PDB file of N, CA and C in Angstrom:
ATOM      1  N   UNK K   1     126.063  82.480  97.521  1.00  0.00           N
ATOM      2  CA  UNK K   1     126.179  83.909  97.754  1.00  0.00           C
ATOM      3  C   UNK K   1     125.720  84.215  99.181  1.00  0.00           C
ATOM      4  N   UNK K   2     126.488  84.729  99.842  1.00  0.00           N
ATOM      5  CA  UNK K   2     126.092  85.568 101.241  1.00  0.00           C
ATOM      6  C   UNK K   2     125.249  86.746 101.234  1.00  0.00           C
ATOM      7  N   UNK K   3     124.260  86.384 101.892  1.00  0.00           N
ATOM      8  CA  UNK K   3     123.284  87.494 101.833  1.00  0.00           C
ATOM      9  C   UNK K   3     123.371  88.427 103.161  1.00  0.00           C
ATOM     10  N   UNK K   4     124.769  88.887 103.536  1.00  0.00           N
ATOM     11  CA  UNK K   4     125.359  89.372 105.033  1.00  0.00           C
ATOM     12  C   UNK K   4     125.430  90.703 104.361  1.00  0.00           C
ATOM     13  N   UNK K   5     125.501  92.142 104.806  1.00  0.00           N
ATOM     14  CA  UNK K   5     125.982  93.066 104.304  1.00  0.00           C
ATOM     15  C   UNK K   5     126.677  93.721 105.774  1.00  0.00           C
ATOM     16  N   UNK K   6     127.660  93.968 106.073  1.00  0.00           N
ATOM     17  CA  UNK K   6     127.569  95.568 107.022  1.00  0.00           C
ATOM     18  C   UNK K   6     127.639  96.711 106.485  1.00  0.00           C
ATOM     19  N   UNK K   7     127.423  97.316 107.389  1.00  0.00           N
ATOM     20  CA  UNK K   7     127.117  98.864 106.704  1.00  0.00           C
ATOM     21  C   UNK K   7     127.492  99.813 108.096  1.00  0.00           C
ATOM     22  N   UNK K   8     128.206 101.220 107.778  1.00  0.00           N
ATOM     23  CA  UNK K   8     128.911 102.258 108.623  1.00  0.00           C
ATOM     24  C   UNK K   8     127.631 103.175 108.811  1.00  0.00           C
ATOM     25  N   UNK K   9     127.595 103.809 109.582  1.00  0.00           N
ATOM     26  CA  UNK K   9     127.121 105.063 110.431  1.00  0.00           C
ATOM     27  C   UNK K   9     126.638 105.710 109.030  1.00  0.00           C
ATOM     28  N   UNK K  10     127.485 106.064 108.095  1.00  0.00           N
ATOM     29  CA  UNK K  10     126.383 106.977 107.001  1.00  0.00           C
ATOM     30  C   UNK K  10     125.879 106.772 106.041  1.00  0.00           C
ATOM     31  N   UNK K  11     125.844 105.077 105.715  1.00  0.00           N
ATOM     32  CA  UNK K  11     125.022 104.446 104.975  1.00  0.00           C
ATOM     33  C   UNK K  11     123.276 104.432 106.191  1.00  0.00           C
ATOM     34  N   UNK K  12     123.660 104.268 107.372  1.00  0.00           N
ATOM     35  CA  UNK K  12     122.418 104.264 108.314  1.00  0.00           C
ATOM     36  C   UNK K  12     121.508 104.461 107.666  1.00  0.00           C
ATOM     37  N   UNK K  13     121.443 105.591 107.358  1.00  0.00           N
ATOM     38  CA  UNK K  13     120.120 106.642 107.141  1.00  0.00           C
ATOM     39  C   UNK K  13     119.194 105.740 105.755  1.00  0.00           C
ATOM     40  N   UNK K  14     120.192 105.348 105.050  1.00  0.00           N
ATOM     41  CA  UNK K  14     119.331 104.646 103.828  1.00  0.00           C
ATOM     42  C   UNK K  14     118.643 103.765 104.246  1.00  0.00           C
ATOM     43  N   UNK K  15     118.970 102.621 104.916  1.00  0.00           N
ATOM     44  CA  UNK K  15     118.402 101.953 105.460  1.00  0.00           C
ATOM     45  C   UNK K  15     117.283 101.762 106.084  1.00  0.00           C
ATOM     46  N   UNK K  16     117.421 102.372 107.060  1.00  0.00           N
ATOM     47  CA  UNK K  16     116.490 102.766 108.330  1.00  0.00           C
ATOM     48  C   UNK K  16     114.992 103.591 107.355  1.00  0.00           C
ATOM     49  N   UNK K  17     115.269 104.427 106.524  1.00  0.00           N
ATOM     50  CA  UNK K  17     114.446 104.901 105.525  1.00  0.00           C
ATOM     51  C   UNK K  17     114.057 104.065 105.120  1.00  0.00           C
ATOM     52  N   UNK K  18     114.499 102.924 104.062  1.00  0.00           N
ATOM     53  CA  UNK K  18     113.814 101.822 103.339  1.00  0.00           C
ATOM     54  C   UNK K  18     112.941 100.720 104.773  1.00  0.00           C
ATOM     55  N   UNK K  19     113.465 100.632 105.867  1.00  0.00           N
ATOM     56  CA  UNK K  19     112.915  99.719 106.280  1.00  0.00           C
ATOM     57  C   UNK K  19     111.733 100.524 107.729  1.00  0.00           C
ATOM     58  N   UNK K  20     111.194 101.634 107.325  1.00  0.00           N
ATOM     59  CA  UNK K  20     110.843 101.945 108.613  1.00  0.00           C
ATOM     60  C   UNK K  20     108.893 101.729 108.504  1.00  0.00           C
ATOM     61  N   UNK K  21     108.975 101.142 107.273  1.00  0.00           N
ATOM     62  CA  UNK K  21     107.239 100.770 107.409  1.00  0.00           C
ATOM     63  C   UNK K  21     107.034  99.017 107.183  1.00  0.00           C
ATOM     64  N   UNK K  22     106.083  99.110 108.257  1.00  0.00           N
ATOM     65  CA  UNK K  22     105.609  97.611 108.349  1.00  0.00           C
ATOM     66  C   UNK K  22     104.882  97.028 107.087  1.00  0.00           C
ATOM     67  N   UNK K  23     104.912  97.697 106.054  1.00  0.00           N
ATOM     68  CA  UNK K  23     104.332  96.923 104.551  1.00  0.00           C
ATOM     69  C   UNK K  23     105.370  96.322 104.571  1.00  0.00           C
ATOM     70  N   UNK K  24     106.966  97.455 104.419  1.00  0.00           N
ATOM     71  CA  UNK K  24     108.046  97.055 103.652  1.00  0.00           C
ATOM     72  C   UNK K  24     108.348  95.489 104.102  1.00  0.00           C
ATOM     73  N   UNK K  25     108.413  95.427 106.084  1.00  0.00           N
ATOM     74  CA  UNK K  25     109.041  94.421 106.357  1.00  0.00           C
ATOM     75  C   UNK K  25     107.896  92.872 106.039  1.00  0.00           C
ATOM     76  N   UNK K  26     106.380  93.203 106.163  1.00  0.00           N
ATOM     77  CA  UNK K  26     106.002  91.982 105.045  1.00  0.00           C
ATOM     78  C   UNK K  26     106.201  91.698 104.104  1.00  0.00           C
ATOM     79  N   UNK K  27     106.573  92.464 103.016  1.00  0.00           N
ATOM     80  CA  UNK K  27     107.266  92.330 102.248  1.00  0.00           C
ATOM     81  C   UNK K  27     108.543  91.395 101.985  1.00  0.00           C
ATOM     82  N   UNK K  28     109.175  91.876 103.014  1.00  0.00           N
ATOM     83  CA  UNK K  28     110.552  90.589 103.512  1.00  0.00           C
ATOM     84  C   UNK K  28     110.197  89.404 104.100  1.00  0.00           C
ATOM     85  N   UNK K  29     109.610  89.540 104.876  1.00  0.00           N
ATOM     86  CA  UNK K  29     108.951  88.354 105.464  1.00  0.00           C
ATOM     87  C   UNK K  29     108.382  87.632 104.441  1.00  0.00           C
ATOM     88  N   UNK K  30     107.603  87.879 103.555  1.00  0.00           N
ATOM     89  CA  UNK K  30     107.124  87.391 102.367  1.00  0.00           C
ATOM     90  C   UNK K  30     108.574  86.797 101.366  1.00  0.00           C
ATOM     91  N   UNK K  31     109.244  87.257 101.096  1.00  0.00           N
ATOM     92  CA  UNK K  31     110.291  86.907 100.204  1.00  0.00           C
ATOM     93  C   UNK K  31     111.398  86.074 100.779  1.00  0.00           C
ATOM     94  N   UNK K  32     111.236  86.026 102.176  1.00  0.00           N
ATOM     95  CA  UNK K  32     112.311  84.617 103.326  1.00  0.00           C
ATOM     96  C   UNK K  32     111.887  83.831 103.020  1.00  0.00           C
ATOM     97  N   UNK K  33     110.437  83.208 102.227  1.00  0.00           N
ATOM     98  CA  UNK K  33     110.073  82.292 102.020  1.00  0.00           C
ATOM     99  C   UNK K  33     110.644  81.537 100.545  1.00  0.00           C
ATOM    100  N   UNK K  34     111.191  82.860  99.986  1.00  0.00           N
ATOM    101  CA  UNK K  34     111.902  82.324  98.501  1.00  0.00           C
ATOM    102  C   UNK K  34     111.187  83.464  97.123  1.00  0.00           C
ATOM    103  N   UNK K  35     111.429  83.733  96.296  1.00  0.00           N
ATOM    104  CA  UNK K  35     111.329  84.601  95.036  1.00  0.00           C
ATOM    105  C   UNK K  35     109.578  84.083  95.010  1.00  0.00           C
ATOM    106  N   UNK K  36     109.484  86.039  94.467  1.00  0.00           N
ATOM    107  CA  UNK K  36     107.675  85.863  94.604  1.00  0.00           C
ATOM    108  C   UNK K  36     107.441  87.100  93.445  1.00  0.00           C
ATOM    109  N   UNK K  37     106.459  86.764  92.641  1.00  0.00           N
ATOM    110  CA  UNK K  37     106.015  87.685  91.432  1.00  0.00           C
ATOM    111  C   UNK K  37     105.349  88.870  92.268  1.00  0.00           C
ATOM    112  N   UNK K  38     105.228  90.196  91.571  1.00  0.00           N
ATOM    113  CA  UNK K  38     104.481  91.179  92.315  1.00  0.00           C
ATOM    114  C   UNK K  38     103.027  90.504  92.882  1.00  0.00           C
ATOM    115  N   UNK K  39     102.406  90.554  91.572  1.00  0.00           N
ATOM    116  CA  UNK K  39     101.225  89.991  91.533  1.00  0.00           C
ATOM    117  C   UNK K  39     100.799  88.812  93.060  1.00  0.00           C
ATOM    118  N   UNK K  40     101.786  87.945  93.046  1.00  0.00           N
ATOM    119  CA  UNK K  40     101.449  87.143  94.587  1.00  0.00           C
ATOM    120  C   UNK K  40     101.791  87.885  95.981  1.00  0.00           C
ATOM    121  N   UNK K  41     102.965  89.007  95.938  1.00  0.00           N
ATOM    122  CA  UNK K  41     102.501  89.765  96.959  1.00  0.00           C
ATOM    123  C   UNK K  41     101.767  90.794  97.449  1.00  0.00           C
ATOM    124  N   UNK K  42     101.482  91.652  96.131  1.00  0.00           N
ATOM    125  CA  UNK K  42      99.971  92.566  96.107  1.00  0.00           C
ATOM    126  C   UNK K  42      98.823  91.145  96.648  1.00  0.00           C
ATOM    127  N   UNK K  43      98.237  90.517  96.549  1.00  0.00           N
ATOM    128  CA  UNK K  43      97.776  89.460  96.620  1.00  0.00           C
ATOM    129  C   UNK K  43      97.431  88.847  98.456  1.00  0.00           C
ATOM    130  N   UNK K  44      99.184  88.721  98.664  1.00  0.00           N
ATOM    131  CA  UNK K  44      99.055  88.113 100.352  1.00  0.00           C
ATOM    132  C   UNK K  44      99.209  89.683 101.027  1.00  0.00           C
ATOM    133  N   UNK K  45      99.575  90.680 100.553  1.00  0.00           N
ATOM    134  CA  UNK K  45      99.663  92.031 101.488  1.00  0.00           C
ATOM    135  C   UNK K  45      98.141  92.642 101.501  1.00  0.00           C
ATOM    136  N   UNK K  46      97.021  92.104 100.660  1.00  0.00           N
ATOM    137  CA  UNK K  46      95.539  92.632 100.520  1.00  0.00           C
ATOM    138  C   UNK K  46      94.917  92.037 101.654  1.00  0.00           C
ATOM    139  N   UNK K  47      95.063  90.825 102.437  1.00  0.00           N
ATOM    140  CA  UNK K  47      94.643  90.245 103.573  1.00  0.00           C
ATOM    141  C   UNK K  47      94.862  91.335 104.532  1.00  0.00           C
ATOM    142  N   UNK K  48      93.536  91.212 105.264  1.00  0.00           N
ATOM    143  CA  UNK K  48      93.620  91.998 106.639  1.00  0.00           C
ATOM    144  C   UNK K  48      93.902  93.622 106.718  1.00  0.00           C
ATOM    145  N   UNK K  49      94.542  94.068 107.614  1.00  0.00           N
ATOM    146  CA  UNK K  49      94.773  95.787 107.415  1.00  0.00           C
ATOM    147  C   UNK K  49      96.031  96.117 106.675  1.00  0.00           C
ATOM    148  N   UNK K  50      97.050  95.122 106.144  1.00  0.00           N
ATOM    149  CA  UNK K  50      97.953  95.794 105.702  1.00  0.00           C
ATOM    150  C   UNK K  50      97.711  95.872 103.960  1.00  0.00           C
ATOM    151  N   UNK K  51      96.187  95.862 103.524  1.00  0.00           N
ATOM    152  CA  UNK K  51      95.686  96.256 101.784  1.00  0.00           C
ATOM    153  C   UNK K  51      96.906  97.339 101.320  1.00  0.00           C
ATOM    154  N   UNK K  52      97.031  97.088 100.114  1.00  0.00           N
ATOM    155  CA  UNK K  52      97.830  98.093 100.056  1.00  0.00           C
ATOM    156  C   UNK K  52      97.400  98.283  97.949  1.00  0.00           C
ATOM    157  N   UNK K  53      97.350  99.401  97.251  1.00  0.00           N
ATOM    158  CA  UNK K  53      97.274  99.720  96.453  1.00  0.00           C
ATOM    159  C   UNK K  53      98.521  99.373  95.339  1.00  0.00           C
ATOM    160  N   UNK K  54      98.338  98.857  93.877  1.00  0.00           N
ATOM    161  CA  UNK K  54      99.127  98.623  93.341  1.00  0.00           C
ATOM    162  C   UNK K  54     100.253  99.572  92.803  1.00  0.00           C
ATOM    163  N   UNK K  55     100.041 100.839  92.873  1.00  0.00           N
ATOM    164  CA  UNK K  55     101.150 102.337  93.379  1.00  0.00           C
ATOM    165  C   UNK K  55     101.739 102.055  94.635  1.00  0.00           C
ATOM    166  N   UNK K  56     101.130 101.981  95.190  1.00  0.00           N
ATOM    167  CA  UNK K  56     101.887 101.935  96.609  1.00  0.00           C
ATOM    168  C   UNK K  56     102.843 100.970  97.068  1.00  0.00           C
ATOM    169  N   UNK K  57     102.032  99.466  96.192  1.00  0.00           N
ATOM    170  CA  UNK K  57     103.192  98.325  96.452  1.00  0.00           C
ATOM    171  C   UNK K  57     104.059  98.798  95.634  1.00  0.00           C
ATOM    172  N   UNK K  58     104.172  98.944  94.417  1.00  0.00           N
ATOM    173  CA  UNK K  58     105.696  99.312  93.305  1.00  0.00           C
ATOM    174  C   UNK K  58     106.241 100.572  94.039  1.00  0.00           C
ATOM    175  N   UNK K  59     105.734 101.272  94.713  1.00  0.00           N
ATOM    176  CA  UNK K  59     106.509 102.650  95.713  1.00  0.00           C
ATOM    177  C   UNK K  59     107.217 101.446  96.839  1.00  0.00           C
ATOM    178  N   UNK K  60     106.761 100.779  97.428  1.00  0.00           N
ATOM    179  CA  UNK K  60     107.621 100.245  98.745  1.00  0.00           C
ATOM    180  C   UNK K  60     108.654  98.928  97.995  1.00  0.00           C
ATOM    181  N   UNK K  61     108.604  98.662  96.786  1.00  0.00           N
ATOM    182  CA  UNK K  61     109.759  97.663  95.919  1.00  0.00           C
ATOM    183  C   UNK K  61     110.381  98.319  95.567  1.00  0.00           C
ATOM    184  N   UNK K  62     110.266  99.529  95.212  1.00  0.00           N
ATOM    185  CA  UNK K  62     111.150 100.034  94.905  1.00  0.00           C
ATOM    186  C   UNK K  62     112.337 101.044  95.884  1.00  0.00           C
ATOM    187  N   UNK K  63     111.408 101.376  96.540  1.00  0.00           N
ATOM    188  CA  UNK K  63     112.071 102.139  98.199  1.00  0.00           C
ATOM    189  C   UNK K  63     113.212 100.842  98.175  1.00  0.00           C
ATOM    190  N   UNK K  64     112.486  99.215  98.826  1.00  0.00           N
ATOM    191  CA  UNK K  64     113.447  98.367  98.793  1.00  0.00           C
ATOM    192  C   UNK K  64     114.596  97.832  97.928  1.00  0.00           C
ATOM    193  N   UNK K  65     114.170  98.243  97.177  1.00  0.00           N
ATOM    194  CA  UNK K  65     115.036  97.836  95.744  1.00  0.00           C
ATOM    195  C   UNK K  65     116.204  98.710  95.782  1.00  0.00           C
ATOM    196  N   UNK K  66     116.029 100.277  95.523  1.00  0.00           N
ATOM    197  CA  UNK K  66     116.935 101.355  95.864  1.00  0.00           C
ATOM    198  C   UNK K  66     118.105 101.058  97.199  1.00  0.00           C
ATOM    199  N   UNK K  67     117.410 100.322  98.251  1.00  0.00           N
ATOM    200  CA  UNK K  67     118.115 100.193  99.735  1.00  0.00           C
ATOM    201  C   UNK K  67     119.406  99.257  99.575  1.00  0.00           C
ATOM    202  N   UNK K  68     119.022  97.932  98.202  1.00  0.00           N
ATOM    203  CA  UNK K  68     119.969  97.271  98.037  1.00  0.00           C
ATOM    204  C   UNK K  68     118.933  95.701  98.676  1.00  0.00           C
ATOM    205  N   UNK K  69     117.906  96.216  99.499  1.00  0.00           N
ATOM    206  CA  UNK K  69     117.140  94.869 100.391  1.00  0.00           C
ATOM    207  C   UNK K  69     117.068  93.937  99.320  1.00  0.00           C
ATOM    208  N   UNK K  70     115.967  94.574  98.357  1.00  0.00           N
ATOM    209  CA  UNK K  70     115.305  93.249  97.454  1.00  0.00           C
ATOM    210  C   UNK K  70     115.871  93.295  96.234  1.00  0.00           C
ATOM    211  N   UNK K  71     115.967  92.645  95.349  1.00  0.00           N
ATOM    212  CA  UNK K  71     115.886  92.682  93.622  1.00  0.00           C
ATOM    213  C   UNK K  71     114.686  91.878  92.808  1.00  0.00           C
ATOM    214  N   UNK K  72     115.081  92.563  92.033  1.00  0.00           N
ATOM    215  CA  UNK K  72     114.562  91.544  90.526  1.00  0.00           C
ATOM    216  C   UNK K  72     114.962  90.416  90.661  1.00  0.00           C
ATOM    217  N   UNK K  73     114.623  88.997  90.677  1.00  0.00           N
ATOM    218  CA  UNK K  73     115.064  87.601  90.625  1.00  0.00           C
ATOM    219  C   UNK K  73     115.034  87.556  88.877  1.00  0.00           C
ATOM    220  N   UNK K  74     114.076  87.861  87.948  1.00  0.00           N
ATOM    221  CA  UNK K  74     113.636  87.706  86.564  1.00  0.00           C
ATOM    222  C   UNK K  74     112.253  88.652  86.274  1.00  0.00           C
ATOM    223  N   UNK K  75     112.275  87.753  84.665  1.00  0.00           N
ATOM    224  CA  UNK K  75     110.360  88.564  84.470  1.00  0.00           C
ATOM    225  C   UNK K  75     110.156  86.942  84.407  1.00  0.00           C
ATOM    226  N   UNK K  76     108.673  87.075  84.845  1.00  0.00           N
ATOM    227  CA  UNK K  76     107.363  86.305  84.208  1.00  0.00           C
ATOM    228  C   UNK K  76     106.502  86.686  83.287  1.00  0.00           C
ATOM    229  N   UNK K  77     106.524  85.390  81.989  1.00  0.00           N
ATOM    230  CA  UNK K  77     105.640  85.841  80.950  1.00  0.00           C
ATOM    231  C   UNK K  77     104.492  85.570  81.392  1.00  0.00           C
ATOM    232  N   UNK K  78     103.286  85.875  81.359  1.00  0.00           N
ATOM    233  CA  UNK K  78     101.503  85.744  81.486  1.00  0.00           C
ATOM    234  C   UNK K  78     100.539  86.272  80.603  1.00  0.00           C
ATOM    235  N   UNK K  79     100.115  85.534  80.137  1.00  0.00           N
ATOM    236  CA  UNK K  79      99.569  86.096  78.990  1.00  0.00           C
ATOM    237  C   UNK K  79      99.668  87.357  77.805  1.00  0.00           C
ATOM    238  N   UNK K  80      99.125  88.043  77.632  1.00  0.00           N
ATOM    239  CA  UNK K  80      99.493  88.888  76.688  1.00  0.00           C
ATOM    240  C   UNK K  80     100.327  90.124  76.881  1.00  0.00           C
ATOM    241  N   UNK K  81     100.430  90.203  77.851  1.00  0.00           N
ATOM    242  CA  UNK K  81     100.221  91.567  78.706  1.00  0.00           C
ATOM    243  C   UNK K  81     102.106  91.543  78.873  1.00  0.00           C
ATOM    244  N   UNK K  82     102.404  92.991  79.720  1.00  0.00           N
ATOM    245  CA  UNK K  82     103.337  92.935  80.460  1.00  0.00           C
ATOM    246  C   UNK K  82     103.738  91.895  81.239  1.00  0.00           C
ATOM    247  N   UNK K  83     105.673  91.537  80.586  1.00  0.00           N
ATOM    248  CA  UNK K  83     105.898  90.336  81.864  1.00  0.00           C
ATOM    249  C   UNK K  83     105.956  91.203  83.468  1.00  0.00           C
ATOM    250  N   UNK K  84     106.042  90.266  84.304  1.00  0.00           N
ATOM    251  CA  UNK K  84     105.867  90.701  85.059  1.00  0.00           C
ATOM    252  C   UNK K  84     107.139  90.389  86.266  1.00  0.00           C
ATOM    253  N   UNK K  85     107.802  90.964  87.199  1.00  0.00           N
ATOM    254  CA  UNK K  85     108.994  90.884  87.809  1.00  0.00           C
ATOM    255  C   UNK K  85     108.857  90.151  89.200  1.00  0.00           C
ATOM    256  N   UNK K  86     110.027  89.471  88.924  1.00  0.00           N
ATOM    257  CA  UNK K  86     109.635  88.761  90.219  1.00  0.00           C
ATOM    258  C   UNK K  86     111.016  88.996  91.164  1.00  0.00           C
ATOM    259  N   UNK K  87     110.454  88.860  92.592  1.00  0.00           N
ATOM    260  CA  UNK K  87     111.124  89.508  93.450  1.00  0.00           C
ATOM    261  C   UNK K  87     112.040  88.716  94.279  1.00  0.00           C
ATOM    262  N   UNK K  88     113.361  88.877  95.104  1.00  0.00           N
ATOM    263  CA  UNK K  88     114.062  88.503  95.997  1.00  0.00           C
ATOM    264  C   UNK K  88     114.577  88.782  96.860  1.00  0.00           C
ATOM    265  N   UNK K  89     114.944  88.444  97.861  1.00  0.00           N
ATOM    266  CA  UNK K  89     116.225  89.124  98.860  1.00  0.00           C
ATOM    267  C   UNK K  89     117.169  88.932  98.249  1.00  0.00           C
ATOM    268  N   UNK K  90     117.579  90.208  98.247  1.00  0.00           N
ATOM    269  CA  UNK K  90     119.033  90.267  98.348  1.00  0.00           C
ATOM    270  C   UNK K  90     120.144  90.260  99.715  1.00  0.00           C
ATOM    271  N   UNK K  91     119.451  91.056 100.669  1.00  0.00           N
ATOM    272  CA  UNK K  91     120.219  90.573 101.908  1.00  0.00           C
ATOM    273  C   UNK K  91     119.232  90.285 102.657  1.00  0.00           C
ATOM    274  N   UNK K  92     120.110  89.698 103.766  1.00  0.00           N
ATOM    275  CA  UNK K  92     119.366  88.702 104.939  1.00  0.00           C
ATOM    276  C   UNK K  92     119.329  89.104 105.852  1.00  0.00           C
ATOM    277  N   UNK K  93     120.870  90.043 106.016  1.00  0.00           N
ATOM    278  CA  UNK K  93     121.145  90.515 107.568  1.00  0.00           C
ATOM    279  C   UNK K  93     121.935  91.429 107.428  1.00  0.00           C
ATOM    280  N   UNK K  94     122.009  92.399 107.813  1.00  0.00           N
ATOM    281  CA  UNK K  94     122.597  93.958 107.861  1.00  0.00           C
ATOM    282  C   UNK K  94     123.135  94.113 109.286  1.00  0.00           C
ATOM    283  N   UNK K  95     124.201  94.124 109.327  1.00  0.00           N
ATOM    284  CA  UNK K  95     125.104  94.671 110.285  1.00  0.00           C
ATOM    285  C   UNK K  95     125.412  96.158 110.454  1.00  0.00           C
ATOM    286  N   UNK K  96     125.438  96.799 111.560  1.00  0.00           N
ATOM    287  CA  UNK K  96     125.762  98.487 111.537  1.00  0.00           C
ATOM    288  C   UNK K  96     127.140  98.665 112.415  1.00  0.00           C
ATOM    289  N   UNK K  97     128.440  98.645 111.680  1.00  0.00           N
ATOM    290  CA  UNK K  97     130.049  99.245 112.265  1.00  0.00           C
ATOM    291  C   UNK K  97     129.283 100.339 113.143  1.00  0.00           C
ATOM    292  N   UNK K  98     129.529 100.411 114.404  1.00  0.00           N
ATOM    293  CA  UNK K  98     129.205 101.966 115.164  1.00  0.00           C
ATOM    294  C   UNK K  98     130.343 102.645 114.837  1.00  0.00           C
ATOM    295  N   UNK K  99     131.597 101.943 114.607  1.00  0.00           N
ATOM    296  CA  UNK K  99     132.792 102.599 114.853  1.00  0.00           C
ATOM    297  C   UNK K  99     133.302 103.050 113.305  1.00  0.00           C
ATOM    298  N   UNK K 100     132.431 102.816 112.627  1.00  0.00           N
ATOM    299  CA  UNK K 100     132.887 103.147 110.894  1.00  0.00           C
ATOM    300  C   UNK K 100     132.117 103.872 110.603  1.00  0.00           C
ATOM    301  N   UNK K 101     132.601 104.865 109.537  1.00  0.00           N
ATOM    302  CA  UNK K 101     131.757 106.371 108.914  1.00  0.00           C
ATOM    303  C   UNK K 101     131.683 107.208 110.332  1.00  0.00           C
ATOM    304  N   UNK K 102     131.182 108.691 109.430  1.00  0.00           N
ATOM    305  CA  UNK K 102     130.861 109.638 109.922  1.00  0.00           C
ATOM    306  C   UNK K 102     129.228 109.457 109.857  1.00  0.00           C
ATOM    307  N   UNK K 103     129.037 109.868 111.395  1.00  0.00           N
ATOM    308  CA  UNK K 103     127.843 110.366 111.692  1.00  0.00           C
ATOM    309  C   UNK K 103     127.464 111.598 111.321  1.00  0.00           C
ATOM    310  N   UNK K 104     126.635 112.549 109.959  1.00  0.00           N
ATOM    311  CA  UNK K 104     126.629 113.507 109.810  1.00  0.00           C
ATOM    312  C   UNK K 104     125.930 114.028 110.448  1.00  0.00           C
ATOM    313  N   UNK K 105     125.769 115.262 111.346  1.00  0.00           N
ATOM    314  CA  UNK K 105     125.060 115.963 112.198  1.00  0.00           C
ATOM    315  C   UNK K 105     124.257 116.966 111.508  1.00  0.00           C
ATOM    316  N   UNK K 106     122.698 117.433 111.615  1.00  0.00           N
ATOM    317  CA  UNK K 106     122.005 118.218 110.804  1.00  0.00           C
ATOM    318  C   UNK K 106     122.300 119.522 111.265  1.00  0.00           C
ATOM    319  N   UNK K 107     122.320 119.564 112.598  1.00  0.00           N
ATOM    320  CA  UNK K 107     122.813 120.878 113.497  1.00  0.00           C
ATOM    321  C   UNK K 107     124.217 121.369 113.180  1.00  0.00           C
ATOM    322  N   UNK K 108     125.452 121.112 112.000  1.00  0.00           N
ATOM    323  CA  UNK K 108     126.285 121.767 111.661  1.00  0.00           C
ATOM    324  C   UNK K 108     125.983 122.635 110.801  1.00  0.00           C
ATOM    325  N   UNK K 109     125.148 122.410 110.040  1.00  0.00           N
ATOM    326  CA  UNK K 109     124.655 123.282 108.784  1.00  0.00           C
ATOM    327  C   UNK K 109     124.817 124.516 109.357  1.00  0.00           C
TER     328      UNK K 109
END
């Protein structure tokens, strides 16, 4: 499977939204390495200043998730509890057509 996408001028905006915080892109950086349970990236994102709260990580998987970036790879069973989801890229590399879609302008309104 090709993990290539392009994307036109008015898909942009989704994008650029999902990817404009530096959790999100450790996050990716974290998952180039190959499919990772929440639990191990709450885990390597708690090192140093980028801590991040277990709301906050399922808010930025899911931002990514919505974008089309990451998915669900599966669940993991662990003990009694909730399985737990483990994560992937879905794309690798995003291309932007300048010359495809409409650029919607906010100033027409």
């Amino acid at each position: 499977m090709s993990k290539k996408i392009e994307i036109s001028l008015d898909e942009i905006n989704e994008y650029s939204r999902a990817l404009h915080c530096p959790t999100r892109w450790r996050i990716i950086r974290l998952l180039a390495d190959g499919n990772k349970p929440t639990k191990e990236i709450r885990n390597h994102l708690g090192e140093g200043c980028h801590s991040t709260g277990k709301q906050n990580l399922y808010y930025h998987l899911s931002e990514l998730s919505s974008a089309g970036i990451i998915e669900m790879a599966n669940y993991r069973e662990e003990g009694g509890g909730a399985p737990e989801k483990v994560w992937e890229l879905a794309v690798e590399q995003i291309t932007v057509d300048l010359l495809k879609g409409e650029l919607k302008d906010d100033c027409d309104n």
